[in-house]
Amino acid sequence: RGSNFGMTVHRAGRRRPLPSKPFKKISPIKSAAKDTEVNSDAQDLEGMLAKVQQHIDMFQYEEACDLCSRAVLLAPEDADIRYQLGSICLELGDFQGGFENIRLSLNLEPETTPDRFFAFAQLIPGREAVQVYEHGMKVYAESGQDSSEIKRKVSTACCAAAEIFMTDLCDDEDAEIQCGNWLERALKTDPTNPEVFRVFADLCMCQEKVQEAREMVLRACQLWSEELEKVVNPAENKNIELFAELPSYESRISAAKILIEIGESDLLEQAVNLLEQLLKEDDSVLMTWYLLGFALKASQNLSALEDAIEGALRVARRDGHLRFPELK
């Protein structure tokens, strides 16, 4: 990383769309549905949507996509179903399908939940994305809602806007200032949001402020650890407001890269712990295995390194990668 803020930096993937509001009641399907061939147990659209949610809860996204696509045929003008299908497409790596369906959901229902604007902003580039984030925040502000969950969503959206000024709009003359302003806004909105400190760490690394980056990324890791503890042991946190999702997988990958790049022994240990936690959540991500191997190599933990290499190669072969970065 150089001191030139305009250089391209890593962006840890666009965050997945926030959950849609629950499906609304659907009016009975008229004659148009009679031409659609569906199984007898899927004739009831509400029953079909309930099955879609069951598949999502079990991470069976291909099955959910198939059923939700059938639901779209039965109710093509329903914005909720379009949005749900778009979210499922993104889970399956179908960016185009996700983009088209979420865009259509907004066209069908322009006066919708702010979450959907945040979701759509993740799928479009540059200045247009920033404008959509701002619109979603305006809708939240006008709603008068001010819960901890909403503050978290708005704060995270501010972080995403800040990242755009480190990537798509990094050549703007005031990119560094804009990035800092968005992060200050994010911090003011939700001072306990780990994403704020992770993006601050990225910014500090771009500015070659390594000590500040160290403090920021460790703070992010601490907050993630606290949130994961609440999710894992909900019975012990009955009086604490919990957020519905685990911390962003992609964001924690980005934090691991910062920890490894700084390279201090205690940070390498922190990176290993972070990456091992990510593998417990999803051991099918090649980058996670690769970074774990890199961190173990840098910390001279050669016995564990062999296991990491085996895991990385297993995922690489499964995904059809013929070449794999050397870890020697």
mmCIF file of C-alpha atoms in Angstrom:
data_model
loop_
_atom_site.group_PDB
_atom_site.id
_atom_site.type_symbol
_atom_site.label_atom_id
_atom_site.label_comp_id
_atom_site.label_asym_id
_atom_site.label_seq_id
_atom_site.Cartn_x
_atom_site.Cartn_y
_atom_site.Cartn_z
ATOM 1 C CA ARG A 1 0.000 0.000 0.000
ATOM 2 C CA GLY A 2 1.342 3.395 -0.867
ATOM 3 C CA SER A 3 0.692 6.833 0.512
ATOM 4 C CA ASN A 4 -1.239 7.758 -2.631
ATOM 5 C CA PHE A 5 -4.868 7.480 -1.575
ATOM 6 C CA GLY A 6 -5.888 7.102 -5.185
ATOM 7 C CA MET A 7 -4.315 3.654 -5.528
ATOM 8 C CA THR A 8 -6.707 0.741 -5.741
ATOM 9 C CA VAL A 9 -7.152 -1.114 -2.463
ATOM 10 C CA HIS A 10 -8.865 -4.362 -1.593
ATOM 11 C CA ARG A 11 -12.551 -4.257 -0.958
ATOM 12 C CA ALA A 12 -13.886 -7.235 0.951
ATOM 13 C CA GLY A 13 -16.786 -7.925 -1.369
ATOM 14 C CA ARG A 14 -20.110 -6.208 -1.317
ATOM 15 C CA ARG A 15 -22.180 -7.122 1.695
ATOM 16 C CA ARG A 16 -25.108 -9.424 1.067
ATOM 17 C CA PRO A 17 -28.537 -7.775 1.070
ATOM 18 C CA LEU A 18 -30.157 -7.267 4.423
ATOM 19 C CA PRO A 19 -33.151 -9.503 5.119
ATOM 20 C CA SER A 20 -36.361 -8.481 3.408
ATOM 21 C CA LYS A 21 -39.471 -7.779 5.410
ATOM 22 C CA PRO A 22 -41.699 -10.859 5.862
ATOM 23 C CA PHE A 23 -43.832 -11.840 2.918
ATOM 24 C CA LYS A 24 -47.130 -10.009 2.921
ATOM 25 C CA LYS A 25 -50.458 -11.748 2.495
ATOM 26 C CA ILE A 26 -51.052 -12.668 -1.123
ATOM 27 C CA SER A 27 -54.497 -12.339 -2.661
ATOM 28 C CA PRO A 28 -55.847 -15.544 -4.212
ATOM 29 C CA ILE A 29 -54.331 -16.335 -7.600
ATOM 30 C CA LYS A 30 -56.762 -15.941 -10.461
ATOM 31 C CA SER A 31 -56.968 -17.721 -13.789
ATOM 32 C CA ALA A 32 -53.435 -16.784 -14.885
ATOM 33 C CA ALA A 33 -52.045 -19.244 -12.374
ATOM 34 C CA LYS A 34 -53.968 -22.127 -13.911
ATOM 35 C CA ASP A 35 -51.577 -22.205 -16.862
ATOM 36 C CA THR A 36 -48.570 -22.649 -14.588
ATOM 37 C CA GLU A 37 -47.568 -26.226 -13.914
ATOM 38 C CA VAL A 38 -46.636 -26.676 -10.287
ATOM 39 C CA ASN A 39 -46.831 -29.582 -7.888
ATOM 40 C CA SER A 40 -50.103 -30.003 -6.066
ATOM 41 C CA ASP A 41 -48.462 -29.138 -2.740
ATOM 42 C CA ALA A 42 -47.290 -25.814 -4.189
ATOM 43 C CA GLN A 43 -50.647 -24.580 -5.503
ATOM 44 C CA ASP A 44 -51.033 -22.453 -2.416
ATOM 45 C CA LEU A 45 -48.661 -19.535 -2.955
ATOM 46 C CA GLU A 46 -48.297 -18.809 0.741
ATOM 47 C CA GLY A 47 -47.393 -22.437 1.341
ATOM 48 C CA MET A 48 -44.809 -22.221 -1.413
ATOM 49 C CA LEU A 49 -43.259 -19.113 0.141
ATOM 50 C CA ALA A 50 -43.160 -20.816 3.525
ATOM 51 C CA LYS A 51 -41.190 -23.640 1.915
ATOM 52 C CA VAL A 52 -38.843 -21.080 0.336
ATOM 53 C CA GLN A 53 -38.086 -19.716 3.800
ATOM 54 C CA GLN A 54 -37.530 -23.219 5.160
ATOM 55 C CA HIS A 55 -34.944 -23.898 2.457
ATOM 56 C CA ILE A 56 -33.230 -20.577 3.177
ATOM 57 C CA ASP A 57 -33.091 -21.373 6.898
ATOM 58 C CA MET A 58 -31.340 -24.647 5.994
ATOM 59 C CA PHE A 59 -28.988 -22.897 3.517
ATOM 60 C CA GLN A 60 -30.554 -24.878 0.654
ATOM 61 C CA TYR A 61 -30.407 -21.971 -1.754
ATOM 62 C CA GLU A 62 -30.764 -23.933 -5.004
ATOM 63 C CA GLU A 63 -34.037 -25.446 -3.805
ATOM 64 C CA ALA A 64 -35.159 -22.047 -2.520
ATOM 65 C CA CYS A 65 -34.330 -20.470 -5.882
ATOM 66 C CA ASP A 66 -36.355 -23.061 -7.782
ATOM 67 C CA LEU A 67 -39.438 -22.595 -5.604
ATOM 68 C CA CYS A 68 -39.135 -18.810 -5.511
ATOM 69 C CA SER A 69 -38.851 -18.713 -9.312
ATOM 70 C CA ARG A 70 -42.140 -20.612 -9.499
ATOM 71 C CA ALA A 71 -43.669 -18.134 -7.062
ATOM 72 C CA VAL A 72 -42.608 -15.276 -9.347
ATOM 73 C CA LEU A 73 -44.487 -16.943 -12.208
ATOM 74 C CA LEU A 74 -47.613 -17.023 -10.055
ATOM 75 C CA ALA A 75 -47.254 -13.430 -8.823
ATOM 76 C CA PRO A 76 -44.939 -11.530 -11.212
ATOM 77 C CA GLU A 77 -46.020 -8.131 -9.870
ATOM 78 C CA ASP A 78 -45.230 -8.902 -6.222
ATOM 79 C CA ALA A 79 -42.239 -6.829 -5.093
ATOM 80 C CA ASP A 80 -41.598 -8.936 -1.982
ATOM 81 C CA ILE A 81 -41.173 -12.140 -3.968
ATOM 82 C CA ARG A 82 -38.956 -10.426 -6.530
ATOM 83 C CA TYR A 83 -36.713 -9.123 -3.763
ATOM 84 C CA GLN A 84 -36.506 -12.526 -2.114
ATOM 85 C CA LEU A 85 -35.552 -14.160 -5.400
ATOM 86 C CA GLY A 86 -32.866 -11.526 -5.938
ATOM 87 C CA SER A 87 -31.403 -12.188 -2.494
ATOM 88 C CA ILE A 88 -31.340 -15.939 -3.164
ATOM 89 C CA CYS A 89 -29.626 -15.392 -6.525
ATOM 90 C CA LEU A 90 -26.870 -13.443 -4.787
ATOM 91 C CA GLU A 91 -26.390 -16.246 -2.268
ATOM 92 C CA LEU A 92 -25.839 -18.563 -5.258
ATOM 93 C CA GLY A 93 -23.329 -16.189 -6.854
ATOM 94 C CA ASP A 94 -25.742 -15.153 -9.612
ATOM 95 C CA PHE A 95 -25.000 -11.425 -9.608
ATOM 96 C CA GLN A 96 -27.039 -10.663 -12.719
ATOM 97 C CA GLY A 97 -30.102 -12.470 -11.404
ATOM 98 C CA GLY A 98 -29.762 -10.707 -8.062
ATOM 99 C CA PHE A 99 -29.364 -7.310 -9.690
ATOM 100 C CA GLU A 100 -32.330 -7.710 -12.059
ATOM 101 C CA ASN A 101 -34.757 -9.009 -9.441
ATOM 102 C CA ILE A 102 -33.877 -6.448 -6.779
ATOM 103 C CA ARG A 103 -34.097 -3.675 -9.389
ATOM 104 C CA LEU A 104 -37.516 -4.956 -10.455
ATOM 105 C CA SER A 105 -38.679 -5.107 -6.831
ATOM 106 C CA LEU A 106 -37.853 -1.408 -6.445
ATOM 107 C CA ASN A 107 -39.610 -0.562 -9.711
ATOM 108 C CA LEU A 108 -42.711 -2.445 -8.576
ATOM 109 C CA GLU A 109 -42.699 -0.842 -5.122
ATOM 110 C CA PRO A 110 -40.685 2.431 -5.089
ATOM 111 C CA GLU A 111 -42.015 3.363 -1.640
ATOM 112 C CA THR A 112 -40.389 0.426 0.101
ATOM 113 C CA THR A 113 -38.199 -0.404 3.077
ATOM 114 C CA PRO A 114 -34.812 1.371 3.283
ATOM 115 C CA ASP A 115 -33.084 -2.025 3.515
ATOM 116 C CA ARG A 116 -33.863 -2.662 -0.122
ATOM 117 C CA PHE A 117 -32.193 0.547 -1.207
ATOM 118 C CA PHE A 118 -29.124 -0.468 0.804
ATOM 119 C CA ALA A 119 -29.198 -3.872 -0.880
ATOM 120 C CA PHE A 120 -29.463 -2.355 -4.351
ATOM 121 C CA ALA A 121 -26.647 0.112 -3.623
ATOM 122 C CA GLN A 122 -24.317 -2.847 -3.078
ATOM 123 C CA LEU A 123 -24.944 -3.965 -6.651
ATOM 124 C CA ILE A 124 -24.245 -0.709 -8.499
ATOM 125 C CA PRO A 125 -21.021 1.272 -8.919
ATOM 126 C CA GLY A 126 -19.636 4.580 -7.785
ATOM 127 C CA ARG A 127 -21.540 7.786 -7.291
ATOM 128 C CA GLU A 128 -24.904 6.223 -8.093
ATOM 129 C CA ALA A 129 -24.414 3.755 -5.223
ATOM 130 C CA VAL A 130 -23.602 6.585 -2.808
ATOM 131 C CA GLN A 131 -26.790 8.383 -3.859
ATOM 132 C CA VAL A 132 -28.876 5.256 -3.271
ATOM 133 C CA TYR A 133 -27.319 4.796 0.185
ATOM 134 C CA GLU A 134 -28.179 8.400 0.983
ATOM 135 C CA HIS A 135 -31.754 7.876 -0.184
ATOM 136 C CA GLY A 136 -32.152 4.810 2.044
ATOM 137 C CA MET A 137 -30.843 6.762 5.032
ATOM 138 C CA LYS A 138 -33.260 9.607 4.265
ATOM 139 C CA VAL A 139 -36.178 7.159 4.234
ATOM 140 C CA TYR A 140 -35.076 5.819 7.634
ATOM 141 C CA ALA A 141 -34.751 9.343 9.026
ATOM 142 C CA GLU A 142 -38.217 10.300 7.796
ATOM 143 C CA SER A 143 -39.720 7.153 9.337
ATOM 144 C CA GLY A 144 -38.790 8.313 12.816
ATOM 145 C CA GLN A 145 -37.503 4.838 13.708
ATOM 146 C CA ASP A 146 -34.480 4.875 15.964
ATOM 147 C CA SER A 147 -33.898 1.379 17.337
ATOM 148 C CA SER A 148 -30.448 -0.110 17.884
ATOM 149 C CA GLU A 149 -30.993 -2.436 14.931
ATOM 150 C CA ILE A 150 -31.775 0.450 12.582
ATOM 151 C CA LYS A 151 -28.783 2.423 13.833
ATOM 152 C CA ARG A 152 -26.613 -0.594 13.032
ATOM 153 C CA LYS A 153 -28.024 -0.818 9.501
ATOM 154 C CA VAL A 154 -27.502 2.892 8.835
ATOM 155 C CA SER A 155 -23.997 2.799 10.312
ATOM 156 C CA THR A 156 -23.070 -0.181 8.135
ATOM 157 C CA ALA A 157 -24.464 1.581 5.069
ATOM 158 C CA CYS A 158 -22.232 4.569 5.898
ATOM 159 C CA CYS A 159 -19.266 2.193 6.017
ATOM 160 C CA ALA A 160 -20.163 0.832 2.580
ATOM 161 C CA ALA A 161 -20.347 4.373 1.208
ATOM 162 C CA ALA A 162 -16.939 5.112 2.744
ATOM 163 C CA GLU A 163 -15.455 2.057 1.008
ATOM 164 C CA ILE A 164 -16.668 3.351 -2.348
ATOM 165 C CA PHE A 165 -14.331 6.322 -1.890
ATOM 166 C CA MET A 166 -11.465 3.860 -1.377
ATOM 167 C CA THR A 167 -12.361 1.950 -4.540
ATOM 168 C CA ASP A 168 -14.714 3.163 -7.281
ATOM 169 C CA LEU A 169 -14.258 6.871 -6.477
ATOM 170 C CA CYS A 170 -10.679 6.729 -5.204
ATOM 171 C CA ASP A 171 -9.511 9.137 -7.925
ATOM 172 C CA ASP A 172 -11.773 11.948 -6.703
ATOM 173 C CA GLU A 173 -9.777 14.867 -5.345
ATOM 174 C CA ASP A 174 -11.636 14.773 -2.046
ATOM 175 C CA ALA A 175 -11.908 10.967 -1.825
ATOM 176 C CA GLU A 176 -9.939 10.753 1.419
ATOM 177 C CA ILE A 177 -12.012 13.481 3.055
ATOM 178 C CA GLN A 178 -15.280 11.943 1.893
ATOM 179 C CA CYS A 179 -14.212 8.537 3.177
ATOM 180 C CA GLY A 180 -13.353 9.989 6.565
ATOM 181 C CA ASN A 181 -16.628 11.924 6.736
ATOM 182 C CA TRP A 182 -18.702 8.811 6.041
ATOM 183 C CA LEU A 183 -16.803 6.876 8.690
ATOM 184 C CA GLU A 184 -17.287 9.627 11.265
ATOM 185 C CA ARG A 185 -20.990 9.538 10.470
ATOM 186 C CA ALA A 186 -20.996 5.752 10.858
ATOM 187 C CA LEU A 187 -19.235 5.957 14.218
ATOM 188 C CA LYS A 188 -21.601 8.640 15.507
ATOM 189 C CA THR A 189 -24.620 6.558 14.465
ATOM 190 C CA ASP A 190 -23.408 3.329 16.113
ATOM 191 C CA PRO A 191 -20.190 3.493 18.165
ATOM 192 C CA THR A 192 -20.293 -0.284 18.776
ATOM 193 C CA ASN A 193 -20.419 -1.333 15.118
ATOM 194 C CA PRO A 194 -17.304 -3.461 14.381
ATOM 195 C CA GLU A 195 -17.582 -2.662 10.682
ATOM 196 C CA VAL A 196 -16.745 0.980 11.392
ATOM 197 C CA PHE A 197 -13.421 0.067 12.986
ATOM 198 C CA ARG A 198 -12.590 -2.473 10.258
ATOM 199 C CA VAL A 199 -13.072 0.127 7.510
ATOM 200 C CA PHE A 200 -11.178 2.709 9.592
ATOM 201 C CA ALA A 201 -8.317 0.184 9.725
ATOM 202 C CA ASP A 202 -8.388 -0.143 5.934
ATOM 203 C CA LEU A 203 -8.258 3.635 5.611
ATOM 204 C CA CYS A 204 -5.340 3.874 8.037
ATOM 205 C CA MET A 205 -3.423 1.227 6.071
ATOM 206 C CA CYS A 206 -3.955 3.256 2.901
ATOM 207 C CA GLN A 207 -2.545 6.260 4.731
ATOM 208 C CA GLU A 208 0.382 4.171 6.069
ATOM 209 C CA LYS A 209 -0.758 4.817 9.647
ATOM 210 C CA VAL A 210 0.074 1.317 10.800
ATOM 211 C CA GLN A 211 -0.253 1.886 14.550
ATOM 212 C CA GLU A 212 -3.706 3.436 14.128
ATOM 213 C CA ALA A 213 -4.705 0.585 11.826
ATOM 214 C CA ARG A 214 -3.529 -1.897 14.458
ATOM 215 C CA GLU A 215 -5.720 -0.309 17.126
ATOM 216 C CA MET A 216 -8.735 -0.128 14.842
ATOM 217 C CA VAL A 217 -8.590 -3.710 13.590
ATOM 218 C CA LEU A 218 -8.113 -5.085 17.106
ATOM 219 C CA ARG A 219 -11.127 -3.095 18.262
ATOM 220 C CA ALA A 220 -13.160 -4.571 15.397
ATOM 221 C CA CYS A 221 -12.064 -8.091 16.364
ATOM 222 C CA GLN A 222 -12.985 -7.491 19.989
ATOM 223 C CA LEU A 223 -16.471 -6.302 19.060
ATOM 224 C CA TRP A 224 -16.969 -9.227 16.673
ATOM 225 C CA SER A 225 -15.962 -11.627 19.417
ATOM 226 C CA GLU A 226 -18.490 -10.072 21.793
ATOM 227 C CA GLU A 227 -21.262 -10.263 19.193
ATOM 228 C CA LEU A 228 -20.481 -13.871 18.329
ATOM 229 C CA GLU A 229 -20.641 -14.760 22.008
ATOM 230 C CA LYS A 230 -24.134 -13.270 22.175
ATOM 231 C CA VAL A 231 -25.238 -15.285 19.142
ATOM 232 C CA VAL A 232 -23.694 -18.539 20.398
ATOM 233 C CA ASN A 233 -25.015 -18.158 23.963
ATOM 234 C CA PRO A 234 -28.338 -16.315 23.631
ATOM 235 C CA ALA A 235 -29.650 -17.726 26.929
ATOM 236 C CA GLU A 236 -26.911 -15.847 28.768
ATOM 237 C CA ASN A 237 -27.743 -12.581 27.009
ATOM 238 C CA LYS A 238 -31.514 -12.351 27.447
ATOM 239 C CA ASN A 239 -31.432 -8.669 28.315
ATOM 240 C CA ILE A 240 -29.150 -7.697 25.439
ATOM 241 C CA GLU A 241 -30.584 -6.673 22.076
ATOM 242 C CA LEU A 242 -29.175 -9.065 19.491
ATOM 243 C CA PHE A 243 -28.845 -8.504 15.761
ATOM 244 C CA ALA A 244 -30.257 -11.124 13.428
ATOM 245 C CA GLU A 245 -27.112 -11.948 11.451
ATOM 246 C CA LEU A 246 -23.598 -13.051 12.199
ATOM 247 C CA PRO A 247 -20.934 -10.422 11.528
ATOM 248 C CA SER A 248 -20.107 -10.120 7.847
ATOM 249 C CA TYR A 249 -17.898 -12.993 6.673
ATOM 250 C CA GLU A 250 -16.306 -10.839 3.970
ATOM 251 C CA SER A 251 -15.497 -8.044 6.395
ATOM 252 C CA ARG A 252 -13.729 -10.423 8.773
ATOM 253 C CA ILE A 253 -11.718 -11.779 5.830
ATOM 254 C CA SER A 254 -10.599 -8.207 5.146
ATOM 255 C CA ALA A 255 -9.646 -7.753 8.809
ATOM 256 C CA ALA A 256 -7.564 -10.948 8.698
ATOM 257 C CA LYS A 257 -5.655 -9.523 5.729
ATOM 258 C CA ILE A 258 -4.841 -6.398 7.729
ATOM 259 C CA LEU A 259 -3.662 -8.445 10.707
ATOM 260 C CA ILE A 260 -1.420 -10.529 8.454
ATOM 261 C CA GLU A 261 -0.105 -7.488 6.589
ATOM 262 C CA ILE A 262 0.979 -5.785 9.816
ATOM 263 C CA GLY A 263 2.655 -9.071 10.687
ATOM 264 C CA GLU A 264 3.292 -8.762 14.420
ATOM 265 C CA SER A 265 3.292 -12.095 16.247
ATOM 266 C CA ASP A 266 0.268 -11.325 18.422
ATOM 267 C CA LEU A 267 -1.652 -10.082 15.392
ATOM 268 C CA LEU A 268 -0.788 -13.230 13.448
ATOM 269 C CA GLU A 269 -2.224 -15.252 16.323
ATOM 270 C CA GLN A 270 -5.338 -13.078 16.224
ATOM 271 C CA ALA A 271 -5.588 -13.667 12.467
ATOM 272 C CA VAL A 272 -5.359 -17.438 12.943
ATOM 273 C CA ASN A 273 -8.130 -17.365 15.572
ATOM 274 C CA LEU A 274 -10.303 -15.200 13.351
ATOM 275 C CA LEU A 275 -9.815 -17.404 10.285
ATOM 276 C CA GLU A 276 -10.438 -20.603 12.240
ATOM 277 C CA GLN A 277 -13.728 -19.119 13.458
ATOM 278 C CA LEU A 278 -14.650 -18.324 9.850
ATOM 279 C CA LEU A 279 -13.912 -21.901 8.799
ATOM 280 C CA LYS A 280 -16.240 -23.150 11.540
ATOM 281 C CA GLU A 281 -18.974 -21.041 9.949
ATOM 282 C CA ASP A 282 -18.123 -21.989 6.341
ATOM 283 C CA ASP A 283 -15.168 -24.184 5.398
ATOM 284 C CA SER A 284 -15.834 -23.972 1.655
ATOM 285 C CA VAL A 285 -14.202 -20.568 1.049
ATOM 286 C CA LEU A 286 -10.810 -20.938 -0.617
ATOM 287 C CA MET A 287 -9.547 -17.499 0.418
ATOM 288 C CA THR A 288 -10.086 -18.324 4.096
ATOM 289 C CA TRP A 289 -7.957 -21.473 3.819
ATOM 290 C CA TYR A 290 -5.268 -19.627 1.885
ATOM 291 C CA LEU A 291 -5.049 -16.789 4.413
ATOM 292 C CA LEU A 292 -4.954 -19.274 7.286
ATOM 293 C CA GLY A 293 -2.029 -21.028 5.629
ATOM 294 C CA PHE A 294 -0.291 -17.704 5.051
ATOM 295 C CA ALA A 295 -0.759 -16.672 8.705
ATOM 296 C CA LEU A 296 0.455 -20.052 9.998
ATOM 297 C CA LYS A 297 3.516 -19.898 7.744
ATOM 298 C CA ALA A 298 4.340 -16.375 8.933
ATOM 299 C CA SER A 299 4.019 -17.481 12.572
ATOM 300 C CA GLN A 300 6.112 -20.619 11.922
ATOM 301 C CA ASN A 301 3.315 -22.964 12.972
ATOM 302 C CA LEU A 302 4.337 -25.613 10.465
ATOM 303 C CA SER A 303 2.372 -28.546 11.890
ATOM 304 C CA ALA A 304 -0.922 -26.697 11.581
ATOM 305 C CA LEU A 305 0.163 -25.355 8.198
ATOM 306 C CA GLU A 306 -0.016 -28.841 6.675
ATOM 307 C CA ASP A 307 -3.678 -29.158 7.646
ATOM 308 C CA ALA A 308 -4.429 -25.727 6.197
ATOM 309 C CA ILE A 309 -2.766 -26.636 2.900
ATOM 310 C CA GLU A 310 -4.762 -29.863 2.720
ATOM 311 C CA GLY A 311 -7.982 -27.950 3.343
ATOM 312 C CA ALA A 312 -7.119 -25.349 0.716
ATOM 313 C CA LEU A 313 -6.262 -27.979 -1.880
ATOM 314 C CA ARG A 314 -9.466 -29.881 -1.161
ATOM 315 C CA VAL A 315 -11.575 -26.781 -1.791
ATOM 316 C CA ALA A 316 -9.473 -25.809 -4.822
ATOM 317 C CA ARG A 317 -9.959 -29.217 -6.449
ATOM 318 C CA ARG A 318 -13.668 -29.176 -5.712
ATOM 319 C CA ASP A 319 -14.033 -25.737 -7.318
ATOM 320 C CA GLY A 320 -12.015 -26.781 -10.367
ATOM 321 C CA HIS A 321 -8.993 -24.558 -9.774
ATOM 322 C CA LEU A 322 -6.098 -26.090 -11.714
ATOM 323 C CA ARG A 323 -3.542 -23.762 -10.208
ATOM 324 C CA PHE A 324 -3.127 -22.778 -6.617
ATOM 325 C CA PRO A 325 -0.825 -20.157 -5.010
ATOM 326 C CA GLU A 326 2.353 -21.574 -3.501
ATOM 327 C CA LEU A 327 2.409 -21.630 0.280
ATOM 328 C CA LYS A 328 6.014 -22.736 0.627
#
